[in-house]
Amino acid sequence: MSKARLLGFACCLLAGMAVWLTQPRTAPGVFVPFVADVTAATQPVEAAKPETAPVPQAAASTAEQVRDSSATKPAVQTLSNHVTVLRVAGTINPATADFITEGLDQARDQGAGLVIIELDTPGGLDTSMRSIVRGILASPVPVAGFVSPAGARAASAGAFILYASHVAAMTPASNLGAASPVSIGTPSATGGQDTEKEKDTGKKSDGDTMTRKVTNDAAAYIRSLAQLRGRNADFAEKAVVEATSLSSVEALKDGVIDLVATNVPDLLSKLDGRQIKMDDGTMVKLNTANPEINYIEPDLRTQFLTLIANPQVAVMLMMVGIYGLFFELLSPGGMLPGVAGLISLLLAMYAFQLMPVSWSGVGLIAAGTTMMIAEVFLPSFGALGIGGIIAFVLGGLMLTDTGIQAYDLSLPFIVGVAVSSAALIFIAGGFALRSRQREVVTGKEQMVGSEGVVTFLSNGKQYADVRGESWQVRGDRPLAVGERVRVEALNGLVLQVVSLDRVVAPAQSVGGA
């Protein structure tokens, strides 16, 4: 491979990595303090405070008292009957956060009177969940969180979103809770399970400080949301600390949710005329008797980001990227493997940025793949190949540790990819080494031994058709048009040939004599 081509690929890779590194990012999987001022939202607005001027008379009439008390009540605004429904199914990730926040902005611009977020999620990332909660708290349009359809759940991050909504509803046979946080890269020494000593004493070990910090932070966060919406704060805290869950009937009985509905039309019929106090202190009245419902589904961009924001897809993209660059370097000029590999590798890096991954795991996966490739070219007698497989498996185990099935790599998947990768690289390397040991069948060496036919003579020069091309030929004697010749050597652009017809004829005459 030429140095220019190798330099070009290296420049493209470095440019892509530079673009990726300059993108703003947060640290997903690590809980950060809640920045929204939820206590300020609970304070009454200044305009709603009663006048404190002294009363000139000792006694006021009943009419004046009624008039004064009515003046302190905020006016109730009836909203439009336009309803926007956002459907969320699957894990909460950056793509989901963008979808919901954009949906809230679209509902505000269209003058919607209510936004319904249909939830069916096992949980997701802390940063994405907090982004959604901030969008709900800042929304001028009332938001109803609805765990739907029947059999759905709002676990982990979904419980926070439901508690942040102005109205919380569930379908029958649904559940919510189990909101214990898991911080990436800081697993507890007991693997998430309390030891017998901790169960007896009711205390955590000192080595579990980070887990207690993020757990207490999440508990305070969801408790503040429960206090803001007037819901059961005790269960909210237990959902985080003890990972408890409730069914829809139990949640309604314990004051965790506001109502139970079978579907969206049933929910809207039960919400008609309901008064909601917004975060700025104003009172609004829902008008959902004859609603105009606008269902918003995730677009192609959201679906694509959701697809690649999956550890298994990201690992496969990374492997395709490494394979593509490997085959391009092995057989320069194909271009397609190199271009596809570079694009896949950059997509994998972007996907890893979206997910709560350990970059030590990413590095081990890359190092393991590199060692398996190096095994093909270096005489390490299997040391590099075996070490590469071990590094790949360890990197896959370290890559994620969220406790969420959709964000964790299973051991069979990791081992399967590692063995398949090693087999593919070894097979490709074996073919490459065998091809290097064969005779060269292209270029100058390809012409020697080829046969052709003399086509024409011009100005003392002789030309023959060899391998479909017209070549100037030179023999040890003059040649005639139509003679068959065989190439013996190549001198510049002139073929040194011998005549096949004249080789046979003298031999016959000699034998006859």
Short mmCIF file of C-alpha atoms in Angstrom, two decimals:
data_model
loop_
_atom_site.label_atom_id
_atom_site.label_comp_id
_atom_site.label_asym_id
_atom_site.label_seq_id
_atom_site.Cartn_x
_atom_site.Cartn_y
_atom_site.Cartn_z
CA MET A 1 0.00 0.00 0.00
CA SER A 2 1.30 3.45 -0.93
CA LYS A 3 2.24 5.87 1.79
CA ALA A 4 -0.09 8.50 0.30
CA ARG A 5 -3.12 6.21 0.62
CA LEU A 6 -2.21 5.24 4.16
CA LEU A 7 -1.71 8.89 5.08
CA GLY A 8 -5.08 9.78 3.56
CA PHE A 9 -6.93 7.20 5.64
CA ALA A 10 -5.12 8.29 8.77
CA CYS A 11 -6.06 11.94 8.11
CA CYS A 12 -9.73 11.02 7.59
CA LEU A 13 -9.77 9.03 10.81
CA LEU A 14 -8.10 11.81 12.79
CA ALA A 15 -10.45 14.42 11.33
CA GLY A 16 -13.49 12.38 12.29
CA MET A 17 -12.18 11.83 15.80
CA ALA A 18 -11.48 15.56 16.13
CA VAL A 19 -15.06 16.42 15.12
CA TRP A 20 -16.39 13.88 17.60
CA LEU A 21 -14.21 15.15 20.45
CA THR A 22 -15.29 18.76 19.89
CA GLN A 23 -18.97 17.92 20.30
CA PRO A 24 -20.46 18.99 23.65
CA ARG A 25 -21.27 16.07 25.87
CA THR A 26 -22.30 15.20 29.36
CA ALA A 27 -21.30 12.23 31.43
CA PRO A 28 -24.23 9.84 31.02
CA GLY A 29 -24.78 7.35 33.75
CA VAL A 30 -23.50 9.65 36.51
CA PHE A 31 -26.10 11.44 38.56
CA VAL A 32 -25.72 15.21 38.79
CA PRO A 33 -27.47 17.59 41.20
CA PHE A 34 -30.91 18.70 40.13
CA VAL A 35 -30.71 22.28 38.90
CA ALA A 36 -34.38 23.13 38.55
CA ASP A 37 -35.75 25.31 41.34
CA VAL A 38 -38.80 23.30 42.22
CA THR A 39 -39.42 25.14 45.47
CA ALA A 40 -39.81 28.43 43.65
CA ALA A 41 -42.63 26.96 41.61
CA THR A 42 -44.60 26.20 44.73
CA GLN A 43 -44.51 29.81 45.95
CA PRO A 44 -47.56 31.89 45.10
CA VAL A 45 -47.03 34.66 42.60
CA GLU A 46 -46.74 38.23 43.83
CA ALA A 47 -49.92 39.29 42.11
CA ALA A 48 -51.89 36.71 44.06
CA LYS A 49 -50.80 37.96 47.49
CA PRO A 50 -53.55 39.81 49.40
CA GLU A 51 -53.06 43.43 50.31
CA THR A 52 -51.69 43.99 53.82
CA ALA A 53 -52.75 47.63 54.21
CA PRO A 54 -54.41 48.42 57.57
CA VAL A 55 -58.21 48.39 57.72
CA PRO A 56 -59.56 51.81 58.78
CA GLN A 57 -62.70 50.43 60.40
CA ALA A 58 -62.85 47.92 63.22
CA ALA A 59 -65.45 45.76 61.51
CA ALA A 60 -66.07 45.10 57.84
CA SER A 61 -69.28 44.08 56.24
CA THR A 62 -69.87 40.57 55.02
CA ALA A 63 -70.01 41.75 51.43
CA GLU A 64 -66.59 43.36 51.71
CA GLN A 65 -65.11 40.17 53.19
CA VAL A 66 -66.49 38.07 50.32
CA ARG A 67 -65.19 40.58 47.78
CA ASP A 68 -61.71 40.60 49.36
CA SER A 69 -61.50 36.81 49.50
CA SER A 70 -62.59 36.42 45.88
CA ALA A 71 -59.98 38.93 44.75
CA THR A 72 -57.18 36.65 45.99
CA LYS A 73 -58.32 33.67 43.90
CA PRO A 74 -56.50 33.33 40.59
CA ALA A 75 -58.61 33.39 37.44
CA VAL A 76 -59.14 30.01 35.79
CA GLN A 77 -58.25 29.88 32.10
CA THR A 78 -60.00 27.33 29.90
CA LEU A 79 -57.59 25.75 27.46
CA SER A 80 -58.18 24.63 23.89
CA ASN A 81 -59.39 21.16 23.03
CA HIS A 82 -56.29 20.40 20.95
CA VAL A 83 -54.43 17.43 22.47
CA THR A 84 -50.94 16.24 21.49
CA VAL A 85 -50.03 12.62 22.23
CA LEU A 86 -46.34 11.58 22.36
CA ARG A 87 -45.73 7.86 22.34
CA VAL A 88 -42.61 6.58 24.08
CA ALA A 89 -41.86 2.86 24.02
CA GLY A 90 -38.45 1.53 25.01
CA THR A 91 -35.52 2.87 26.95
CA ILE A 92 -35.07 6.53 27.83
CA ASN A 93 -32.05 7.77 25.88
CA PRO A 94 -30.86 11.04 24.29
CA ALA A 95 -32.99 10.38 21.21
CA THR A 96 -36.08 9.97 23.43
CA ALA A 97 -35.26 13.18 25.29
CA ASP A 98 -35.00 15.11 22.00
CA PHE A 99 -38.27 13.62 20.79
CA ILE A 100 -40.21 14.62 23.92
CA THR A 101 -38.71 18.11 24.27
CA GLU A 102 -39.35 18.83 20.59
CA GLY A 103 -42.89 17.48 20.97
CA LEU A 104 -43.52 19.82 23.92
CA ASP A 105 -42.26 22.78 21.88
CA GLN A 106 -44.45 21.78 18.94
CA ALA A 107 -47.52 21.49 21.18
CA ARG A 108 -46.82 24.95 22.60
CA ASP A 109 -46.44 26.48 19.13
CA GLN A 110 -49.67 24.85 17.94
CA GLY A 111 -51.62 26.14 20.94
CA ALA A 112 -52.39 22.71 22.38
CA GLY A 113 -54.34 22.53 25.62
CA LEU A 114 -52.81 19.25 26.82
CA VAL A 115 -49.85 16.99 26.09
CA ILE A 116 -50.12 13.28 26.87
CA ILE A 117 -46.91 11.25 27.14
CA GLU A 118 -47.74 7.58 26.68
CA LEU A 119 -45.06 5.69 28.59
CA ASP A 120 -43.94 2.10 28.36
CA THR A 121 -40.32 2.03 29.45
CA PRO A 122 -38.00 -0.12 31.58
CA GLY A 123 -35.96 2.99 32.40
CA GLY A 124 -32.94 4.59 30.88
CA LEU A 125 -30.25 7.19 31.30
CA ASP A 126 -30.23 9.71 34.12
CA THR A 127 -29.18 12.67 31.97
CA SER A 128 -31.92 11.99 29.41
CA MET A 129 -34.53 11.59 32.14
CA ARG A 130 -33.57 14.90 33.76
CA SER A 131 -33.71 16.64 30.39
CA ILE A 132 -37.28 15.39 29.93
CA VAL A 133 -38.26 16.42 33.46
CA ARG A 134 -36.87 19.92 32.94
CA GLY A 135 -38.87 20.18 29.73
CA ILE A 136 -42.07 19.16 31.55
CA LEU A 137 -41.47 21.61 34.39
CA ALA A 138 -40.84 24.45 31.94
CA SER A 139 -43.78 23.59 29.67
CA PRO A 140 -46.60 26.20 29.57
CA VAL A 141 -48.90 23.39 28.41
CA PRO A 142 -50.17 20.88 31.00
CA VAL A 143 -48.56 17.45 30.65
CA ALA A 144 -50.26 14.17 31.51
CA GLY A 145 -48.05 11.13 32.01
CA PHE A 146 -49.97 8.01 31.01
CA VAL A 147 -48.56 4.49 31.50
CA SER A 148 -50.15 2.76 28.53
CA PRO A 149 -51.17 0.35 27.00
CA ALA A 150 -52.32 -2.35 29.39
CA GLY A 151 -49.35 -4.28 30.70
CA ALA A 152 -46.98 -1.32 30.27
CA ARG A 153 -44.59 -0.08 32.94
CA ALA A 154 -42.92 3.14 34.01
CA ALA A 155 -39.85 1.81 35.78
CA SER A 156 -36.70 3.64 36.81
CA ALA A 157 -36.51 6.85 34.73
CA GLY A 158 -40.16 6.42 33.74
CA ALA A 159 -41.23 6.85 37.38
CA PHE A 160 -39.47 10.23 37.55
CA ILE A 161 -41.20 11.38 34.36
CA LEU A 162 -44.58 10.28 35.70
CA TYR A 163 -44.02 12.10 38.99
CA ALA A 164 -43.00 15.28 37.13
CA SER A 165 -46.17 15.34 35.01
CA HIS A 166 -49.06 17.60 36.00
CA VAL A 167 -51.41 14.61 35.75
CA ALA A 168 -50.32 11.02 36.42
CA ALA A 169 -52.45 8.20 35.05
CA MET A 170 -52.10 4.49 34.42
CA THR A 171 -53.95 1.76 32.61
CA PRO A 172 -55.14 -1.37 34.41
CA ALA A 173 -52.51 -4.13 34.67
CA SER A 174 -49.63 -1.65 34.50
CA ASN A 175 -47.01 -0.83 37.12
CA LEU A 176 -44.45 1.80 38.11
CA GLY A 177 -41.47 2.10 40.44
CA ALA A 178 -38.12 0.31 40.76
CA ALA A 179 -36.27 3.60 40.32
CA SER A 180 -32.98 2.71 42.01
CA PRO A 181 -30.08 4.41 40.18
CA VAL A 182 -27.04 2.61 38.86
CA SER A 183 -23.89 4.66 38.36
CA ILE A 184 -21.62 3.56 35.54
CA GLY A 185 -18.11 2.59 36.50
CA THR A 186 -18.74 2.47 40.26
CA PRO A 187 -20.34 -0.89 41.03
CA SER A 188 -20.70 -1.76 44.67
CA ALA A 189 -18.44 -4.33 46.22
CA THR A 190 -21.37 -6.66 46.80
CA GLY A 191 -22.61 -6.47 43.22
CA GLY A 192 -25.73 -4.52 44.14
CA GLN A 193 -26.82 -6.94 46.89
CA ASP A 194 -26.82 -6.18 50.61
CA THR A 195 -24.67 -8.42 52.75
CA GLU A 196 -26.09 -10.16 55.81
CA LYS A 197 -24.27 -7.74 58.12
CA GLU A 198 -25.73 -4.76 56.29
CA LYS A 199 -29.22 -6.24 56.48
CA ASP A 200 -28.87 -6.76 60.23
CA THR A 201 -27.47 -3.34 61.01
CA GLY A 202 -29.46 -1.46 58.38
CA LYS A 203 -26.31 0.39 57.32
CA LYS A 204 -24.23 0.38 54.19
CA SER A 205 -20.52 -0.25 54.18
CA ASP A 206 -18.07 2.60 53.80
CA GLY A 207 -16.97 1.17 50.46
CA ASP A 208 -20.41 1.83 49.04
CA THR A 209 -20.25 5.61 49.47
CA MET A 210 -20.70 6.46 45.80
CA THR A 211 -23.79 4.25 45.53
CA ARG A 212 -25.32 5.91 48.59
CA LYS A 213 -24.54 9.36 47.19
CA VAL A 214 -26.29 8.82 43.89
CA THR A 215 -29.16 6.99 45.59
CA ASN A 216 -29.75 9.80 48.10
CA ASP A 217 -29.51 12.36 45.32
CA ALA A 218 -32.11 10.51 43.25
CA ALA A 219 -34.36 10.04 46.29
CA ALA A 220 -34.27 13.75 47.06
CA TYR A 221 -34.97 14.53 43.41
CA ILE A 222 -38.07 12.35 43.13
CA ARG A 223 -39.28 13.49 46.57
CA SER A 224 -39.11 17.10 45.41
CA LEU A 225 -41.18 16.18 42.34
CA ALA A 226 -43.73 14.41 44.55
CA GLN A 227 -44.01 17.45 46.83
CA LEU A 228 -44.39 19.73 43.83
CA ARG A 229 -47.30 17.70 42.43
CA GLY A 230 -48.84 16.78 45.80
CA ARG A 231 -48.30 13.04 45.41
CA ASN A 232 -47.14 10.29 47.74
CA ALA A 233 -43.55 11.23 48.56
CA ASP A 234 -42.93 8.20 50.81
CA PHE A 235 -43.45 5.72 48.00
CA ALA A 236 -41.35 7.88 45.68
CA GLU A 237 -38.43 7.61 48.07
CA LYS A 238 -38.95 3.87 48.56
CA ALA A 239 -39.01 3.37 44.77
CA VAL A 240 -35.47 4.77 44.68
CA VAL A 241 -34.00 3.46 47.93
CA GLU A 242 -35.71 0.06 48.05
CA ALA A 243 -36.64 -0.40 44.36
CA THR A 244 -40.30 -0.99 45.24
CA SER A 245 -43.06 -1.08 42.64
CA LEU A 246 -46.83 -0.64 42.62
CA SER A 247 -49.65 -1.75 40.38
CA SER A 248 -52.09 0.78 38.98
CA VAL A 249 -54.76 -0.02 41.59
CA GLU A 250 -52.28 0.26 44.47
CA ALA A 251 -50.80 3.45 43.04
CA LEU A 252 -54.23 5.07 42.84
CA LYS A 253 -55.10 3.96 46.38
CA ASP A 254 -51.85 5.30 47.83
CA GLY A 255 -52.07 8.66 46.08
CA VAL A 256 -49.18 8.05 43.71
CA ILE A 257 -51.26 8.70 40.59
CA ASP A 258 -54.38 10.75 39.92
CA LEU A 259 -56.57 8.30 38.02
CA VAL A 260 -56.79 5.03 36.09
CA ALA A 261 -58.00 4.96 32.48
CA THR A 262 -58.24 2.22 29.91
CA ASN A 263 -57.00 4.24 26.92
CA VAL A 264 -56.44 7.78 25.67
CA PRO A 265 -60.12 8.57 24.90
CA ASP A 266 -61.12 7.30 28.36
CA LEU A 267 -58.37 9.42 29.92
CA LEU A 268 -59.54 12.52 28.06
CA SER A 269 -63.15 12.00 29.13
CA LYS A 270 -62.06 11.79 32.77
CA LEU A 271 -59.84 14.86 32.49
CA ASP A 272 -62.51 17.12 30.99
CA GLY A 273 -63.12 20.11 33.26
CA ARG A 274 -60.23 19.28 35.56
CA GLN A 275 -58.42 22.29 37.00
CA ILE A 276 -54.63 22.23 37.16
CA LYS A 277 -52.31 24.63 38.91
CA MET A 278 -49.35 25.39 36.69
CA ASP A 279 -45.84 25.96 37.98
CA ASP A 280 -46.18 29.73 37.65
CA GLY A 281 -49.22 29.72 39.95
CA THR A 282 -51.91 30.16 37.29
CA MET A 283 -54.96 27.92 37.21
CA VAL A 284 -56.06 26.30 33.96
CA LYS A 285 -59.10 24.21 33.08
CA LEU A 286 -58.85 21.31 30.66
CA ASN A 287 -61.29 21.15 27.79
CA THR A 288 -61.19 17.57 26.52
CA ALA A 289 -64.87 16.80 25.89
CA ASN A 290 -64.53 16.88 22.09
CA PRO A 291 -60.76 16.78 21.62
CA GLU A 292 -58.72 17.17 18.46
CA ILE A 293 -56.02 14.55 18.99
CA ASN A 294 -52.65 14.80 17.24
CA TYR A 295 -50.51 11.69 17.61
CA ILE A 296 -46.77 12.29 17.14
CA GLU A 297 -44.60 9.28 16.40
CA PRO A 298 -40.77 9.25 16.46
CA ASP A 299 -39.35 10.34 13.10
CA LEU A 300 -36.61 8.59 11.14
CA ARG A 301 -33.87 10.60 12.87
CA THR A 302 -35.13 9.61 16.31
CA GLN A 303 -35.50 5.98 15.27
CA PHE A 304 -31.96 5.95 13.85
CA LEU A 305 -30.44 7.50 16.98
CA THR A 306 -32.41 5.05 19.13
CA LEU A 307 -31.09 2.18 17.03
CA ILE A 308 -27.42 3.10 17.31
CA ALA A 309 -27.75 4.09 20.99
CA ASN A 310 -27.62 0.39 21.82
CA PRO A 311 -24.45 -1.25 23.13
CA GLN A 312 -24.80 -4.30 20.91
CA VAL A 313 -25.30 -2.20 17.77
CA ALA A 314 -22.45 0.12 18.78
CA VAL A 315 -20.07 -2.83 19.29
CA MET A 316 -21.03 -4.29 15.92
CA LEU A 317 -20.48 -0.90 14.24
CA MET A 318 -17.07 -0.70 15.86
CA MET A 319 -16.14 -4.18 14.64
CA VAL A 320 -17.35 -3.40 11.10
CA GLY A 321 -15.26 -0.24 11.17
CA ILE A 322 -12.12 -2.08 12.25
CA TYR A 323 -12.73 -4.88 9.72
CA GLY A 324 -13.27 -2.38 6.92
CA LEU A 325 -10.03 -0.54 7.59
CA PHE A 326 -8.19 -3.86 8.00
CA PHE A 327 -9.33 -5.20 4.61
CA GLU A 328 -8.65 -1.86 2.94
CA LEU A 329 -5.08 -1.89 4.23
CA LEU A 330 -4.75 -5.55 3.27
CA SER A 331 -6.00 -5.00 -0.31
CA PRO A 332 -5.51 -1.33 -1.21
CA GLY A 333 -7.63 0.17 -3.96
CA GLY A 334 -10.99 -1.36 -3.08
CA MET A 335 -12.10 1.87 -1.38
CA LEU A 336 -15.50 0.46 -0.39
CA PRO A 337 -14.23 -1.44 2.69
CA GLY A 338 -12.23 1.59 3.82
CA VAL A 339 -15.08 4.08 3.37
CA ALA A 340 -17.65 1.79 5.00
CA GLY A 341 -15.23 1.01 7.83
CA LEU A 342 -14.47 4.66 8.52
CA ILE A 343 -18.18 5.63 8.57
CA SER A 344 -19.04 2.69 10.83
CA LEU A 345 -16.22 3.50 13.22
CA LEU A 346 -17.31 7.14 13.55
CA LEU A 347 -20.93 6.06 14.09
CA ALA A 348 -19.76 3.70 16.81
CA MET A 349 -17.87 6.52 18.55
CA TYR A 350 -20.98 8.70 18.38
CA ALA A 351 -23.10 5.87 19.79
CA PHE A 352 -20.66 5.34 22.66
CA GLN A 353 -20.93 9.06 23.41
CA LEU A 354 -24.71 8.72 23.75
CA MET A 355 -24.54 5.76 26.13
CA PRO A 356 -23.26 5.31 29.68
CA VAL A 357 -20.18 3.33 28.73
CA SER A 358 -16.84 2.78 30.38
CA TRP A 359 -14.12 4.01 28.03
CA SER A 360 -11.76 1.46 29.54
CA GLY A 361 -14.05 -1.19 28.08
CA VAL A 362 -14.02 0.53 24.68
CA GLY A 363 -10.22 0.64 24.77
CA LEU A 364 -9.96 -3.04 25.68
CA ILE A 365 -12.28 -4.01 22.81
CA ALA A 366 -10.20 -1.98 20.34
CA ALA A 367 -6.94 -3.36 21.74
CA GLY A 368 -8.23 -6.93 21.60
CA THR A 369 -9.29 -6.56 17.98
CA THR A 370 -5.93 -5.02 17.08
CA MET A 371 -4.05 -7.90 18.70
CA MET A 372 -6.16 -10.46 16.82
CA ILE A 373 -5.31 -8.70 13.54
CA ALA A 374 -1.62 -8.53 14.46
CA GLU A 375 -1.60 -12.29 15.10
CA VAL A 376 -2.03 -12.83 11.35
CA PHE A 377 1.14 -10.95 10.44
CA LEU A 378 3.46 -11.47 13.43
CA PRO A 379 5.02 -14.81 14.51
CA SER A 380 3.64 -14.71 18.07
CA PHE A 381 2.61 -18.41 18.03
CA GLY A 382 -0.93 -17.57 19.21
CA ALA A 383 -0.02 -15.26 22.08
CA LEU A 384 -1.42 -12.14 20.41
CA GLY A 385 -4.56 -13.94 19.23
CA ILE A 386 -5.39 -15.44 22.63
CA GLY A 387 -4.57 -12.17 24.37
CA GLY A 388 -6.78 -10.31 21.91
CA ILE A 389 -9.76 -12.59 22.63
CA ILE A 390 -9.28 -12.19 26.39
CA ALA A 391 -9.00 -8.40 26.08
CA PHE A 392 -12.12 -8.28 23.89
CA VAL A 393 -14.20 -10.32 26.35
CA LEU A 394 -13.03 -8.26 29.34
CA GLY A 395 -13.77 -5.03 27.47
CA GLY A 396 -17.28 -6.21 26.67
CA LEU A 397 -17.92 -7.08 30.32
CA MET A 398 -16.64 -3.67 31.44
CA LEU A 399 -18.40 -1.69 28.71
CA THR A 400 -21.72 -1.17 30.51
CA ASP A 401 -23.12 -1.97 33.96
CA THR A 402 -26.49 -0.23 34.16
CA GLY A 403 -28.73 -2.98 35.50
CA ILE A 404 -30.99 -2.27 32.49
CA GLN A 405 -31.19 -5.25 30.17
CA ALA A 406 -31.29 -3.11 27.02
CA TYR A 407 -28.04 -1.36 27.99
CA ASP A 408 -25.97 -4.33 29.15
CA LEU A 409 -24.04 -6.79 27.00
CA SER A 410 -24.66 -10.45 27.74
CA LEU A 411 -21.73 -12.84 28.10
CA PRO A 412 -22.88 -15.12 25.22
CA PHE A 413 -23.02 -12.10 22.91
CA ILE A 414 -19.52 -10.95 23.89
CA VAL A 415 -17.98 -14.41 23.56
CA GLY A 416 -19.78 -15.03 20.26
CA VAL A 417 -18.54 -11.79 18.74
CA ALA A 418 -15.00 -12.40 19.99
CA VAL A 419 -14.80 -15.95 18.58
CA SER A 420 -16.42 -14.89 15.29
CA SER A 421 -14.01 -11.98 14.97
CA ALA A 422 -10.99 -14.17 15.64
CA ALA A 423 -12.17 -16.79 13.14
CA LEU A 424 -12.88 -14.19 10.44
CA ILE A 425 -9.53 -12.48 10.88
CA PHE A 426 -7.57 -15.74 10.95
CA ILE A 427 -9.34 -17.06 7.85
CA ALA A 428 -8.81 -13.81 5.94
CA GLY A 429 -5.19 -13.67 7.06
CA GLY A 430 -4.63 -17.26 6.00
CA PHE A 431 -5.97 -16.56 2.52
CA ALA A 432 -3.74 -13.48 2.31
CA LEU A 433 -0.62 -15.41 3.31
CA ARG A 434 -1.34 -18.23 0.86
CA SER A 435 -1.86 -15.75 -1.96
CA ARG A 436 1.54 -14.21 -1.26
CA GLN A 437 3.20 -17.59 -1.71
CA ARG A 438 1.70 -18.16 -5.16
CA GLU A 439 3.33 -17.18 -8.42
CA VAL A 440 2.74 -13.67 -9.57
CA VAL A 441 0.13 -13.75 -12.33
CA THR A 442 -0.12 -10.05 -13.06
CA GLY A 443 2.17 -7.49 -14.58
CA LYS A 444 5.45 -8.32 -16.34
CA GLU A 445 5.62 -11.91 -15.13
CA GLN A 446 2.18 -12.61 -16.55
CA MET A 447 3.40 -12.22 -20.16
CA VAL A 448 6.14 -14.86 -20.06
CA GLY A 449 4.80 -18.11 -21.54
CA SER A 450 1.78 -16.50 -23.17
CA GLU A 451 0.96 -17.41 -26.75
CA GLY A 452 -0.11 -15.19 -29.59
CA VAL A 453 -0.48 -14.81 -33.37
CA VAL A 454 1.50 -12.48 -35.65
CA THR A 455 -0.97 -9.96 -37.07
CA PHE A 456 0.96 -7.64 -39.39
CA LEU A 457 4.39 -6.40 -40.43
CA SER A 458 5.24 -2.70 -40.84
CA ASN A 459 8.53 -1.06 -41.78
CA GLY A 460 10.54 -4.03 -40.67
CA LYS A 461 8.67 -4.31 -37.36
CA GLN A 462 6.57 -7.29 -36.39
CA TYR A 463 3.35 -7.14 -34.35
CA ALA A 464 1.43 -9.95 -32.66
CA ASP A 465 -1.85 -10.26 -30.77
CA VAL A 466 -0.98 -11.55 -27.28
CA ARG A 467 -3.66 -11.79 -24.54
CA GLY A 468 -5.99 -9.57 -26.55
CA GLU A 469 -3.41 -6.78 -26.98
CA SER A 470 -1.22 -5.77 -29.89
CA TRP A 471 2.46 -6.00 -29.02
CA GLN A 472 5.64 -5.40 -30.99
CA VAL A 473 7.52 -8.69 -31.09
CA ARG A 474 11.03 -9.72 -32.03
CA GLY A 475 12.09 -13.25 -32.90
CA ASP A 476 15.34 -14.97 -33.70
CA ARG A 477 14.25 -15.04 -37.35
CA PRO A 478 11.74 -13.19 -39.53
CA LEU A 479 8.10 -13.99 -38.79
CA ALA A 480 5.16 -14.28 -41.14
CA VAL A 481 1.59 -13.09 -40.65
CA GLY A 482 -0.48 -15.84 -39.07
CA GLU A 483 2.39 -17.55 -37.29
CA ARG A 484 1.84 -18.66 -33.71
CA VAL A 485 4.44 -17.45 -31.25
CA ARG A 486 5.26 -17.87 -27.56
CA VAL A 487 6.65 -15.11 -25.31
CA GLU A 488 10.06 -15.88 -23.83
CA ALA A 489 10.96 -12.49 -22.30
CA LEU A 490 9.89 -8.87 -22.08
CA ASN A 491 12.34 -6.13 -23.06
CA GLY A 492 10.67 -2.82 -22.30
CA LEU A 493 7.61 -2.75 -24.55
CA VAL A 494 8.96 -5.38 -26.98
CA LEU A 495 8.24 -9.08 -26.55
CA GLN A 496 10.97 -11.61 -27.27
CA VAL A 497 9.18 -14.55 -28.90
CA VAL A 498 9.85 -17.86 -30.62
CA SER A 499 7.78 -19.28 -33.43
CA LEU A 500 5.76 -22.34 -32.50
CA ASP A 501 5.21 -23.29 -36.14
CA ARG A 502 8.89 -23.19 -37.09
CA VAL A 503 9.97 -25.08 -33.97
CA VAL A 504 8.00 -28.15 -34.95
CA ALA A 505 8.81 -28.30 -38.71
CA PRO A 506 12.63 -28.61 -38.49
CA ALA A 507 12.27 -31.31 -35.89
CA GLN A 508 10.12 -33.40 -38.29
CA SER A 509 12.57 -32.99 -41.16
CA VAL A 510 15.49 -33.99 -38.99
CA GLY A 511 13.66 -37.07 -37.76
CA GLY A 512 12.80 -38.07 -41.37
CA ALA A 513 16.42 -37.85 -42.46
#
